PDB file of C-alpha atoms in Angstrom:
ATOM      1  CA  MET A 380     -41.208   9.229 -15.316  1.00 91.00           C
ATOM      2  CA  THR A 381     -37.722   7.788 -15.766  1.00 94.00           C
ATOM      3  CA  ILE A 382     -35.026   6.289 -13.538  1.00 93.00           C
ATOM      4  CA  THR A 383     -32.753   9.123 -14.644  1.00 94.00           C
ATOM      5  CA  GLN A 384     -35.221  11.717 -13.384  1.00 95.00           C
ATOM      6  CA  LEU A 385     -35.482   9.922 -10.058  1.00 95.00           C
ATOM      7  CA  ASN A 386     -31.687   9.824  -9.763  1.00 94.00           C
ATOM      8  CA  TYR A 387     -31.604  13.574 -10.344  1.00 95.00           C
ATOM      9  CA  VAL A 388     -34.238  14.091  -7.635  1.00 95.00           C
ATOM     10  CA  LEU A 389     -32.229  11.975  -5.186  1.00 94.00           C
ATOM     11  CA  ALA A 390     -29.056  13.920  -5.957  1.00 94.00           C
ATOM     12  CA  VAL A 391     -30.734  17.264  -5.281  1.00 94.00           C
ATOM     13  CA  ALA A 392     -32.333  15.865  -2.114  1.00 93.00           C
ATOM     14  CA  GLU A 393     -28.890  14.771  -0.904  1.00 90.00           C
ATOM     15  CA  TYR A 394     -26.982  17.977  -1.660  1.00 91.00           C
ATOM     16  CA  MET A 395     -29.862  20.489  -1.511  1.00 92.00           C
ATOM     17  CA  ASN A 396     -28.167  22.332  -4.339  1.00 93.00           C
ATOM     18  CA  PHE A 397     -28.982  21.991  -8.052  1.00 94.00           C
ATOM     19  CA  THR A 398     -25.499  22.953  -9.245  1.00 94.00           C
ATOM     20  CA  LEU A 399     -23.689  20.495  -6.968  1.00 94.00           C
ATOM     21  CA  ALA A 400     -26.200  17.745  -7.757  1.00 94.00           C
ATOM     22  CA  ALA A 401     -25.635  18.288 -11.484  1.00 95.00           C
ATOM     23  CA  GLU A 402     -21.880  17.979 -10.992  1.00 93.00           C
ATOM     24  CA  LYS A 403     -22.300  14.708  -9.102  1.00 91.00           C
ATOM     25  CA  CYS A 404     -24.578  13.393 -11.868  1.00 93.00           C
ATOM     26  CA  PHE A 405     -22.149  14.547 -14.586  1.00 93.00           C
ATOM     27  CA  VAL A 406     -24.747  16.672 -16.374  1.00 94.00           C
ATOM     28  CA  THR A 407     -25.252  20.397 -16.782  1.00 95.00           C
ATOM     29  CA  GLN A 408     -27.377  22.214 -14.224  1.00 94.00           C
ATOM     30  CA  PRO A 409     -30.003  23.273 -16.835  1.00 95.00           C
ATOM     31  CA  THR A 410     -30.387  19.653 -17.977  1.00 95.00           C
ATOM     32  CA  LEU A 411     -30.912  18.413 -14.414  1.00 95.00           C
ATOM     33  CA  SER A 412     -33.327  21.248 -13.568  1.00 95.00           C
ATOM     34  CA  MET A 413     -35.340  20.686 -16.738  1.00 95.00           C
ATOM     35  CA  GLN A 414     -35.750  16.944 -16.069  1.00 96.00           C
ATOM     36  CA  ILE A 415     -36.871  17.519 -12.486  1.00 96.00           C
ATOM     37  CA  GLN A 416     -39.306  20.193 -13.659  1.00 95.00           C
ATOM     38  CA  LYS A 417     -40.734  17.768 -16.245  1.00 95.00           C
ATOM     39  CA  LEU A 418     -41.265  15.194 -13.518  1.00 95.00           C
ATOM     40  CA  GLU A 419     -42.987  17.746 -11.284  1.00 95.00           C
ATOM     41  CA  GLU A 420     -45.270  18.763 -14.155  1.00 95.00           C
ATOM     42  CA  GLU A 421     -46.087  15.134 -14.899  1.00 95.00           C
ATOM     43  CA  LEU A 422     -46.993  14.504 -11.265  1.00 94.00           C
ATOM     44  CA  GLY A 423     -48.723  17.855 -10.812  1.00 95.00           C
ATOM     45  CA  ILE A 424     -46.827  18.709  -7.606  1.00 94.00           C
ATOM     46  CA  LYS A 425     -43.651  20.451  -6.443  1.00 95.00           C
ATOM     47  CA  ILE A 426     -40.945  18.181  -5.071  1.00 95.00           C
ATOM     48  CA  PHE A 427     -38.677  21.057  -4.016  1.00 94.00           C
ATOM     49  CA  ASP A 428     -39.463  24.442  -2.494  1.00 93.00           C
ATOM     50  CA  ARG A 429     -37.148  26.671  -4.522  1.00 91.00           C
ATOM     51  CA  ASN A 430     -38.176  29.834  -2.655  1.00 89.00           C
ATOM     52  CA  LYS A 431     -36.256  28.781   0.437  1.00 85.00           C
ATOM     53  CA  LYS A 432     -32.481  29.090   0.801  1.00 84.00           C
ATOM     54  CA  PRO A 433     -31.179  26.493   0.772  1.00 86.00           C
ATOM     55  CA  ILE A 434     -33.893  24.693  -1.144  1.00 91.00           C
ATOM     56  CA  GLN A 435     -36.022  22.266   0.821  1.00 93.00           C
ATOM     57  CA  LEU A 436     -38.185  19.259   0.095  1.00 94.00           C
ATOM     58  CA  THR A 437     -41.908  19.841   0.222  1.00 94.00           C
ATOM     59  CA  GLU A 438     -43.937  17.493   2.406  1.00 94.00           C
ATOM     60  CA  VAL A 439     -45.011  15.423  -0.586  1.00 95.00           C
ATOM     61  CA  GLY A 440     -41.468  15.697  -1.911  1.00 94.00           C
ATOM     62  CA  LYS A 441     -40.153  13.895   1.189  1.00 93.00           C
ATOM     63  CA  LYS A 442     -42.495  10.971   0.496  1.00 94.00           C
ATOM     64  CA  ILE A 443     -41.506  10.899  -3.192  1.00 95.00           C
ATOM     65  CA  VAL A 444     -37.806  10.821  -2.304  1.00 93.00           C
ATOM     66  CA  GLU A 445     -38.308   7.823  -0.009  1.00 89.00           C
ATOM     67  CA  GLN A 446     -40.164   5.946  -2.734  1.00 92.00           C
ATOM     68  CA  ALA A 447     -37.610   7.015  -5.345  1.00 92.00           C
ATOM     69  CA  LYS A 448     -34.865   5.392  -3.258  1.00 88.00           C
ATOM     70  CA  ASN A 449     -36.743   2.092  -3.350  1.00 84.00           C
ATOM     71  CA  ILE A 450     -37.351   2.317  -7.107  1.00 89.00           C
ATOM     72  CA  VAL A 451     -33.740   3.189  -7.940  1.00 87.00           C
ATOM     73  CA  ASN A 452     -32.443   0.437  -5.650  1.00 80.00           C
ATOM     74  CA  GLU A 453     -34.666  -2.127  -7.338  1.00 80.00           C
ATOM     75  CA  ALA A 454     -33.539  -0.914 -10.763  1.00 84.00           C
ATOM     76  CA  ASP A 455     -29.927  -1.315  -9.657  1.00 79.00           C
ATOM     77  CA  ARG A 456     -30.827  -4.788  -8.424  1.00 76.00           C
ATOM     78  CA  ILE A 457     -31.778  -5.784 -11.980  1.00 83.00           C
ATOM     79  CA  GLN A 458     -28.297  -4.855 -13.196  1.00 79.00           C
ATOM     80  CA  ASP A 459     -26.865  -6.664 -10.191  1.00 75.00           C
ATOM     81  CA  ILE A 460     -28.729  -9.856 -11.141  1.00 79.00           C
ATOM     82  CA  VAL A 461     -27.493  -9.645 -14.720  1.00 82.00           C
ATOM     83  CA  GLU A 462     -23.869  -9.171 -13.631  1.00 77.00           C
ATOM     84  CA  GLN A 463     -24.062 -12.119 -11.251  1.00 73.00           C
ATOM     85  CA  GLN A 464     -25.594 -14.290 -13.981  1.00 78.00           C
ATOM     86  CA  LYS A 465     -22.740 -13.373 -16.311  1.00 79.00           C
ATOM     87  CA  GLY A 466     -20.170 -14.008 -13.594  1.00 76.00           C
ATOM     88  CA  PHE A 467     -18.970 -10.408 -13.784  1.00 76.00           C
ATOM     89  CA  ILE A 468     -17.357  -9.085 -10.595  1.00 81.00           C
ATOM     90  CA  GLY A 469     -16.548  -5.440 -11.130  1.00 84.00           C
ATOM     91  CA  GLY A 470     -17.664  -1.830 -11.069  1.00 85.00           C
ATOM     92  CA  ASP A 471     -17.592   0.813  -8.357  1.00 87.00           C
ATOM     93  CA  PHE A 472     -17.945  -0.398  -4.774  1.00 91.00           C
ATOM     94  CA  LYS A 473     -17.931   2.187  -2.000  1.00 92.00           C
ATOM     95  CA  ILE A 474     -17.063   0.958   1.490  1.00 95.00           C
ATOM     96  CA  GLY A 475     -16.828   2.845   4.781  1.00 96.00           C
ATOM     97  CA  ILE A 476     -14.495   1.786   7.597  1.00 95.00           C
ATOM     98  CA  ILE A 477     -14.359   3.182  11.130  1.00 92.00           C
ATOM     99  CA  PRO A 478     -11.097   4.935  12.166  1.00 89.00           C
ATOM    100  CA  THR A 479     -10.102   2.352  14.799  1.00 88.00           C
ATOM    101  CA  ILE A 480     -10.189  -0.471  12.219  1.00 92.00           C
ATOM    102  CA  MET A 481      -8.986   1.192   9.010  1.00 92.00           C
ATOM    103  CA  PRO A 482      -5.222   1.588   9.799  1.00 90.00           C
ATOM    104  CA  THR A 483      -4.679  -2.046  10.745  1.00 90.00           C
ATOM    105  CA  LEU A 484      -7.185  -3.997   8.643  1.00 93.00           C
ATOM    106  CA  LEU A 485      -6.941  -2.176   5.301  1.00 93.00           C
ATOM    107  CA  PRO A 486      -3.217  -2.909   4.696  1.00 93.00           C
ATOM    108  CA  MET A 487      -3.852  -6.560   5.526  1.00 92.00           C
ATOM    109  CA  PHE A 488      -6.320  -7.228   2.702  1.00 93.00           C
ATOM    110  CA  LEU A 489      -6.332  -4.350   0.177  1.00 94.00           C
ATOM    111  CA  LYS A 490      -3.391  -5.368  -2.026  1.00 93.00           C
ATOM    112  CA  ASN A 491      -4.577  -8.956  -2.232  1.00 92.00           C
ATOM    113  CA  PHE A 492      -8.151  -7.888  -2.995  1.00 94.00           C
ATOM    114  CA  ILE A 493      -7.340  -5.490  -5.846  1.00 93.00           C
ATOM    115  CA  ARG A 494      -4.940  -7.993  -7.350  1.00 94.00           C
ATOM    116  CA  LYS A 495      -7.544 -10.757  -7.269  1.00 93.00           C
ATOM    117  CA  TYR A 496     -10.462  -8.552  -8.436  1.00 93.00           C
ATOM    118  CA  PRO A 497      -8.938  -5.908 -10.719  1.00 92.00           C
ATOM    119  CA  LYS A 498     -12.306  -4.956 -12.268  1.00 90.00           C
ATOM    120  CA  ILE A 499     -13.675  -3.751  -8.923  1.00 91.00           C
ATOM    121  CA  ASN A 500     -13.054  -0.060  -8.303  1.00 91.00           C
ATOM    122  CA  LEU A 501     -12.918  -0.134  -4.502  1.00 93.00           C
ATOM    123  CA  ILE A 502     -13.618   3.302  -3.007  1.00 93.00           C
ATOM    124  CA  VAL A 503     -12.651   3.360   0.672  1.00 95.00           C
ATOM    125  CA  GLU A 504     -13.889   6.080   3.034  1.00 94.00           C
ATOM    126  CA  GLU A 505     -13.228   6.592   6.742  1.00 93.00           C
ATOM    127  CA  HIS A 506     -16.310   7.378   8.843  1.00 92.00           C
ATOM    128  CA  THR A 507     -17.550   7.086  12.413  1.00 90.00           C
ATOM    129  CA  THR A 508     -20.110   4.410  13.174  1.00 91.00           C
ATOM    130  CA  GLU A 509     -22.978   6.922  13.205  1.00 91.00           C
ATOM    131  CA  GLU A 510     -21.896   8.305   9.828  1.00 93.00           C
ATOM    132  CA  ILE A 511     -21.668   4.779   8.425  1.00 94.00           C
ATOM    133  CA  ILE A 512     -25.196   3.910   9.538  1.00 94.00           C
ATOM    134  CA  SER A 513     -26.563   7.103   7.992  1.00 91.00           C
ATOM    135  CA  ARG A 514     -24.690   6.676   4.703  1.00 91.00           C
ATOM    136  CA  LEU A 515     -25.703   3.035   4.332  1.00 92.00           C
ATOM    137  CA  GLN A 516     -29.336   3.948   4.918  1.00 88.00           C
ATOM    138  CA  LYS A 517     -29.129   6.771   2.374  1.00 83.00           C
ATOM    139  CA  GLY A 518     -27.467   4.551  -0.241  1.00 83.00           C
ATOM    140  CA  GLN A 519     -24.221   6.525  -0.132  1.00 86.00           C
ATOM    141  CA  LEU A 520     -22.197   3.427   0.800  1.00 91.00           C
ATOM    142  CA  ASP A 521     -22.454  -0.095  -0.568  1.00 92.00           C
ATOM    143  CA  ALA A 522     -21.034  -1.682   2.585  1.00 95.00           C
ATOM    144  CA  ALA A 523     -19.021  -0.910   5.689  1.00 96.00           C
ATOM    145  CA  ILE A 524     -16.738  -2.460   8.283  1.00 96.00           C
ATOM    146  CA  ALA A 525     -17.425  -1.534  11.892  1.00 94.00           C
ATOM    147  CA  ALA A 526     -17.803  -2.887  15.410  1.00 92.00           C
ATOM    148  CA  THR A 527     -21.130  -4.628  15.944  1.00 92.00           C
ATOM    149  CA  PRO A 528     -23.839  -5.474  16.867  1.00 91.00           C
ATOM    150  CA  LEU A 529     -25.547  -2.259  15.776  1.00 91.00           C
ATOM    151  CA  ASN A 530     -29.094  -3.659  15.792  1.00 88.00           C
ATOM    152  CA  GLU A 531     -30.296  -1.586  12.851  1.00 91.00           C
ATOM    153  CA  SER A 532     -33.398  -3.219  11.354  1.00 91.00           C
ATOM    154  CA  ASP A 533     -32.575  -2.256   7.744  1.00 90.00           C
ATOM    155  CA  LEU A 534     -28.922  -3.353   7.832  1.00 94.00           C
ATOM    156  CA  LYS A 535     -27.400  -6.813   7.673  1.00 94.00           C
ATOM    157  CA  GLU A 536     -24.235  -7.808   9.554  1.00 95.00           C
ATOM    158  CA  ILE A 537     -21.817 -10.637   8.746  1.00 94.00           C
ATOM    159  CA  VAL A 538     -19.153 -11.199  11.417  1.00 93.00           C
ATOM    160  CA  LEU A 539     -15.592 -11.083  10.066  1.00 93.00           C
ATOM    161  CA  TYR A 540     -13.654 -11.637  13.295  1.00 91.00           C
ATOM    162  CA  TYR A 541     -13.536 -11.037  17.022  1.00 91.00           C
ATOM    163  CA  GLU A 542     -10.759  -8.752  18.234  1.00 91.00           C
ATOM    164  CA  PRO A 543      -9.740  -8.688  21.910  1.00 91.00           C
ATOM    165  CA  PHE A 544      -9.005  -5.509  23.829  1.00 90.00           C
ATOM    166  CA  VAL A 545      -5.497  -5.502  25.330  1.00 92.00           C
ATOM    167  CA  GLY A 546      -4.022  -3.293  28.017  1.00 91.00           C
ATOM    168  CA  TYR A 547      -1.114  -0.919  27.423  1.00 93.00           C
ATOM    169  CA  PHE A 548       0.497  -0.477  30.848  1.00 91.00           C
ATOM    170  CA  PRO A 549       3.900   1.205  31.163  1.00 91.00           C
ATOM    171  CA  THR A 550       6.046  -0.151  34.001  1.00 89.00           C
ATOM    172  CA  GLU A 551       4.946   2.402  36.631  1.00 88.00           C
ATOM    173  CA  PHE A 552       1.310   1.273  36.227  1.00 86.00           C
ATOM    174  CA  LYS A 553       1.781  -2.510  36.107  1.00 86.00           C
ATOM    175  CA  ASN A 554       1.944  -3.161  39.867  1.00 83.00           C
ATOM    176  CA  GLY A 555       2.918  -6.774  39.223  1.00 84.00           C
ATOM    177  CA  LEU A 556       0.030  -7.446  36.811  1.00 86.00           C
ATOM    178  CA  THR A 557       0.593 -10.243  34.300  1.00 89.00           C
ATOM    179  CA  GLN A 558      -3.048 -10.529  33.212  1.00 91.00           C
ATOM    180  CA  LEU A 559      -5.934  -8.067  33.344  1.00 88.00           C
ATOM    181  CA  THR A 560      -9.500  -8.312  34.530  1.00 87.00           C
ATOM    182  CA  PRO A 561     -12.057  -5.481  34.318  1.00 84.00           C
ATOM    183  CA  ASN A 562     -11.588  -5.010  38.076  1.00 83.00           C
ATOM    184  CA  ASP A 563      -7.970  -3.973  37.445  1.00 83.00           C
ATOM    185  CA  LEU A 564      -9.085  -0.941  35.427  1.00 82.00           C
ATOM    186  CA  ASN A 565      -9.202   2.445  37.081  1.00 74.00           C
ATOM    187  CA  VAL A 566     -11.159   4.639  34.706  1.00 73.00           C
ATOM    188  CA  ASN A 567      -9.354   7.710  36.038  1.00 72.00           C
ATOM    189  CA  ASP A 568      -6.046   6.335  34.685  1.00 73.00           C
ATOM    190  CA  ILE A 569      -7.354   5.320  31.259  1.00 81.00           C
ATOM    191  CA  LEU A 570      -6.489   7.486  28.270  1.00 79.00           C
ATOM    192  CA  LEU A 571      -9.378   7.416  25.808  1.00 77.00           C
ATOM    193  CA  LEU A 572     -10.074   8.333  22.224  1.00 74.00           C
ATOM    194  CA  GLN A 573     -12.216  11.371  21.600  1.00 65.00           C
ATOM    195  CA  ASP A 574     -15.948  11.087  22.096  1.00 57.00           C
ATOM    196  CA  GLY A 575     -17.713   9.578  19.096  1.00 55.00           C
ATOM    197  CA  HIS A 576     -15.399   6.570  18.716  1.00 65.00           C
ATOM    198  CA  CYS A 577     -17.216   3.300  19.369  1.00 75.00           C
ATOM    199  CA  PHE A 578     -13.940   1.878  20.734  1.00 76.00           C
ATOM    200  CA  THR A 579     -14.220   4.396  23.589  1.00 76.00           C
ATOM    201  CA  ASN A 580     -17.803   3.237  24.194  1.00 77.00           C
ATOM    202  CA  GLY A 581     -16.500  -0.313  24.433  1.00 81.00           C
ATOM    203  CA  ILE A 582     -13.916   0.658  27.055  1.00 75.00           C
ATOM    204  CA  LEU A 583     -16.532   2.485  29.127  1.00 77.00           C
ATOM    205  CA  ASN A 584     -18.802  -0.559  28.887  1.00 78.00           C
ATOM    206  CA  ILE A 585     -15.959  -2.727  30.263  1.00 79.00           C
ATOM    207  CA  CYS A 586     -15.496  -0.264  33.119  1.00 73.00           C
ATOM    208  CA  LYS A 587     -19.209  -0.305  33.914  1.00 67.00           C
ATOM    209  CA  ALA A 588     -19.085  -4.083  33.989  1.00 53.00           C
ATOM    210  CA  SER A 589     -16.435  -3.790  36.712  1.00 51.00           C
ATOM    211  CA  LYS A 590     -18.666  -1.456  38.756  1.00 44.00           C
ATOM    212  CA  LEU A 591     -16.381   1.535  38.280  1.00 43.00           C
ATOM    213  CA  ASP A 592     -17.891   4.949  37.724  1.00 50.00           C
ATOM    214  CA  PRO A 593     -16.920   6.171  34.222  1.00 48.00           C
ATOM    215  CA  SER A 594     -18.430   9.574  34.960  1.00 51.00           C
ATOM    216  CA  GLN A 595     -15.511  10.450  37.226  1.00 46.00           C
ATOM    217  CA  ASN A 596     -12.696  12.701  36.072  1.00 49.00           C
ATOM    218  CA  PHE A 597     -11.582  11.073  32.800  1.00 46.00           C
ATOM    219  CA  GLU A 598     -10.819  13.075  29.695  1.00 52.00           C
ATOM    220  CA  LEU A 599     -11.227  12.099  26.053  1.00 45.00           C
ATOM    221  CA  THR A 600      -7.771  13.107  24.982  1.00 49.00           C
ATOM    222  CA  SER A 601      -6.966  12.006  21.469  1.00 55.00           C
ATOM    223  CA  GLY A 602      -8.127  10.900  18.054  1.00 65.00           C
ATOM    224  CA  SER A 603      -5.408   8.282  17.489  1.00 81.00           C
ATOM    225  CA  PHE A 604      -3.940   5.262  19.252  1.00 86.00           C
ATOM    226  CA  GLU A 605      -0.418   6.524  18.506  1.00 88.00           C
ATOM    227  CA  THR A 606      -1.038   9.624  20.607  1.00 85.00           C
ATOM    228  CA  LEU A 607      -2.511   7.561  23.452  1.00 87.00           C
ATOM    229  CA  ILE A 608       0.550   5.294  23.424  1.00 90.00           C
ATOM    230  CA  GLY A 609       2.853   8.324  23.460  1.00 89.00           C
ATOM    231  CA  LEU A 610       0.992   9.840  26.408  1.00 86.00           C
ATOM    232  CA  ALA A 611       1.103   6.536  28.278  1.00 89.00           C
ATOM    233  CA  ASN A 612       4.853   6.266  27.656  1.00 90.00           C
ATOM    234  CA  GLU A 613       5.200   9.698  29.248  1.00 88.00           C
ATOM    235  CA  GLY A 614       3.607   8.359  32.425  1.00 86.00           C
ATOM    236  CA  LEU A 615       0.239  10.077  31.966  1.00 83.00           C
ATOM    237  CA  GLY A 616      -1.858   6.931  32.259  1.00 83.00           C
ATOM    238  CA  VAL A 617      -2.716   3.608  30.653  1.00 88.00           C
ATOM    239  CA  THR A 618      -4.892   2.759  27.693  1.00 88.00           C
ATOM    240  CA  LEU A 619      -6.603  -0.139  25.959  1.00 89.00           C
ATOM    241  CA  LEU A 620      -5.852  -1.069  22.348  1.00 92.00           C
ATOM    242  CA  PRO A 621      -7.405  -3.390  19.755  1.00 91.00           C
ATOM    243  CA  TYR A 622      -5.287  -6.527  19.391  1.00 92.00           C
ATOM    244  CA  LEU A 623      -4.407  -6.022  15.705  1.00 92.00           C
ATOM    245  CA  HIS A 624      -2.950  -2.603  16.490  1.00 91.00           C
ATOM    246  CA  THR A 625      -0.371  -4.215  18.789  1.00 92.00           C
ATOM    247  CA  LEU A 626       1.142  -6.325  16.007  1.00 90.00           C
ATOM    248  CA  ASN A 627       2.980  -3.325  14.559  1.00 88.00           C
ATOM    249  CA  LEU A 628       4.290  -1.916  17.835  1.00 92.00           C
ATOM    250  CA  SER A 629       8.021  -1.671  18.466  1.00 92.00           C
ATOM    251  CA  GLU A 630       9.572  -4.417  20.558  1.00 94.00           C
ATOM    252  CA  LYS A 631      10.023  -1.891  23.374  1.00 93.00           C
ATOM    253  CA  ASP A 632       6.348  -0.906  23.351  1.00 93.00           C
ATOM    254  CA  LYS A 633       5.199  -4.525  23.123  1.00 93.00           C
ATOM    255  CA  LYS A 634       6.671  -5.054  26.614  1.00 93.00           C
ATOM    256  CA  ASN A 635       3.899  -2.786  27.934  1.00 94.00           C
ATOM    257  CA  ILE A 636       1.122  -5.033  26.599  1.00 93.00           C
ATOM    258  CA  ILE A 637      -0.937  -6.986  29.118  1.00 93.00           C
ATOM    259  CA  GLU A 638      -3.666  -9.326  27.866  1.00 92.00           C
ATOM    260  CA  PHE A 639      -6.973  -9.899  29.629  1.00 91.00           C
ATOM    261  CA  ALA A 640      -7.690 -13.182  31.351  1.00 91.00           C
ATOM    262  CA  ASP A 641     -10.332 -15.390  29.717  1.00 89.00           C
ATOM    263  CA  PRO A 642     -12.974 -14.605  28.713  1.00 90.00           C
ATOM    264  CA  LYS A 643     -11.188 -11.761  26.957  1.00 89.00           C
ATOM    265  CA  PRO A 644     -13.279  -8.603  26.419  1.00 90.00           C
ATOM    266  CA  SER A 645     -13.479  -8.306  22.627  1.00 90.00           C
ATOM    267  CA  ARG A 646     -15.149  -6.338  19.890  1.00 89.00           C
ATOM    268  CA  GLU A 647     -17.107  -8.012  17.126  1.00 91.00           C
ATOM    269  CA  VAL A 648     -16.044  -6.658  13.727  1.00 93.00           C
ATOM    270  CA  SER A 649     -18.517  -7.158  10.897  1.00 94.00           C
ATOM    271  CA  LEU A 650     -19.189  -6.422   7.265  1.00 95.00           C
ATOM    272  CA  ILE A 651     -22.383  -4.360   7.172  1.00 96.00           C
ATOM    273  CA  PHE A 652     -24.639  -3.689   4.191  1.00 94.00           C
ATOM    274  CA  PRO A 653     -28.281  -2.835   3.385  1.00 90.00           C
ATOM    275  CA  LYS A 654     -30.757  -5.696   3.490  1.00 87.00           C
ATOM    276  CA  ASN A 655     -31.632  -5.131  -0.165  1.00 77.00           C
ATOM    277  CA  GLU A 656     -28.267  -6.864  -0.761  1.00 72.00           C
ATOM    278  CA  LEU A 657     -27.280  -4.860  -3.816  1.00 75.00           C
ATOM    279  CA  LYS A 658     -23.871  -5.995  -5.124  1.00 84.00           C
ATOM    280  CA  SER A 659     -24.072  -9.016  -2.841  1.00 85.00           C
ATOM    281  CA  HIS A 660     -21.542 -10.887  -5.007  1.00 88.00           C
ATOM    282  CA  ILE A 661     -18.931  -8.197  -4.267  1.00 91.00           C
ATOM    283  CA  VAL A 662     -19.844  -8.249  -0.563  1.00 93.00           C
ATOM    284  CA  GLU A 663     -19.195 -11.999  -0.554  1.00 93.00           C
ATOM    285  CA  VAL A 664     -15.766 -11.874  -2.224  1.00 93.00           C
ATOM    286  CA  LEU A 665     -14.797  -9.049   0.134  1.00 94.00           C
ATOM    287  CA  ARG A 666     -15.865 -11.171   3.100  1.00 94.00           C
ATOM    288  CA  GLN A 667     -13.889 -14.147   1.847  1.00 94.00           C
ATOM    289  CA  THR A 668     -10.758 -12.061   1.301  1.00 94.00           C
ATOM    290  CA  ILE A 669     -10.821 -10.398   4.732  1.00 93.00           C
ATOM    291  CA  SER A 670     -11.724 -13.559   6.624  1.00 89.00           C
ATOM    292  CA  GLY A 671      -8.901 -15.454   4.945  1.00 87.00           C
ATOM    293  CA  VAL A 672      -6.325 -12.841   5.940  1.00 87.00           C
ATOM    294  CA  VAL A 673      -7.488 -12.210   9.505  1.00 87.00           C
ATOM    295  CA  LYS A 674      -7.944 -15.869  10.372  1.00 80.00           C
ATOM    296  CA  GLY A 675      -4.177 -16.267  10.565  1.00 73.00           C
ATOM    297  CA  ALA A 676      -3.702 -13.187  12.752  1.00 76.00           C
ATOM    298  CA  ILE A 677      -6.350 -13.741  15.443  1.00 76.00           C
ATOM    299  CA  ALA A 678      -6.782 -17.120  17.120  1.00 70.00           C
ATOM    300  CA  PHE A 679      -8.520 -16.346  20.432  1.00 67.00           C
ATOM    301  CA  GLN A 680     -11.344 -18.657  21.478  1.00 69.00           C
ATOM    302  CA  ASP A 681     -12.690 -17.680  24.929  1.00 76.00           C
ATOM    303  CA  ILE A 682     -14.030 -14.140  24.499  1.00 77.00           C
ATOM    304  CA  ALA A 683     -16.784 -11.851  25.800  1.00 79.00           C
ATOM    305  CA  ILE A 684     -18.336  -9.506  23.226  1.00 80.00           C
ATOM    306  CA  ILE A 685     -18.415  -5.857  24.304  1.00 79.00           C
ATOM    307  CA  SER A 686     -21.075  -3.651  22.725  1.00 75.00           C
ATOM    308  CA  PRO A 687     -19.882  -0.690  20.588  1.00 79.00           C
ATOM    309  CA  LYS A 688     -22.887   1.293  21.813  1.00 75.00           C
ATOM    310  CA  LEU A 689     -22.572   2.987  25.190  1.00 70.00           C
ATOM    311  CA  LYS A 690     -24.850   1.302  27.703  1.00 64.00           C
TER     312      LYS A 690
END
C-alpha cells in the first residue's frame, strides 16, 4: 500500500470517474486503474463497484476512503513540518471566500500578499458557506474566509475582523432617520440577496430580533449588492450592506447610508481551516496580512455579533 495509491482512491471517490480522476492526478487512466486494482487485490476487497453507472463506493470502500483521508493528511503534515523547519513559505494554497466578502476584501490584501510571499501559489475560489464547509471537510480547500461562528467541530476559526451592517435608505424611505435600530426595519421593504447567502440569514436574524415577521411577503431578488443598490435607487425598497462595501460607493450613493446605533449589528469574519492545521504557517501569514490591512479600515468598538446561520 502506498500514499500514491491512496491519493488515486481519493481522487476517484471525489469525481466518481476514473478518467477525470486520472486527469486531476496527472497520470494516464490505465496507470491509475492499475494502481487501484493492485491495492484492492492486496486488501482482498473491492473499493469501488464498477458495475454501477456512475461507479459507487462499496460499503467497505466508504470506510477505506475515510481512513485514507486521515493517512494522506498525516503524510502531508510531515512535509508541512519539514517546510516550517526550513523556513520555507510556498507551494499551492487553495482558499475559498464567500461572495459577500470576496469583492471588497480580496483587492485589499491580495497584491500585498503575493508581493510579500511570491513562492505561495494562492488559488482563490468563490463559494457559499455550505460549499466551503463541505470542501474544507473533504480536503478540497486549505482554508476559507467566511462569516462565523459556524460551530463545526472539525474546523477551526480565527477572527479577522468584525464588520457592521449598514442601512442603504434612499430619501423616500428615510423618514427623518439619522441612525438605525432593528425596530426601524420593515422586512417587507428590505431587498435581499438570493437564498443561500449567509448575509441574507444575518439580515433575517436582525429582523427576528426586532420581533418582525420575516415570513411575510419579502422576495430574495438578487445575487449582488450592486443590483440591490440599483433597485433601491429606483424606489423599490431599502437594503442592508456590509460596511466595507460602502467604502467604494459614489459620493451620491453614500448619502443614502445610515449607520446603526450602538451596539451595531455586525458579522464576524474569520479565517477557517481544518483542525489538522496543515499548512498552518501559510494560514498564519495570511492572517497577519489581512488583519494588518483591515485594521485601518474598520474601527468600530461597540458591536453585536449576528449569526450567519438562520435562527
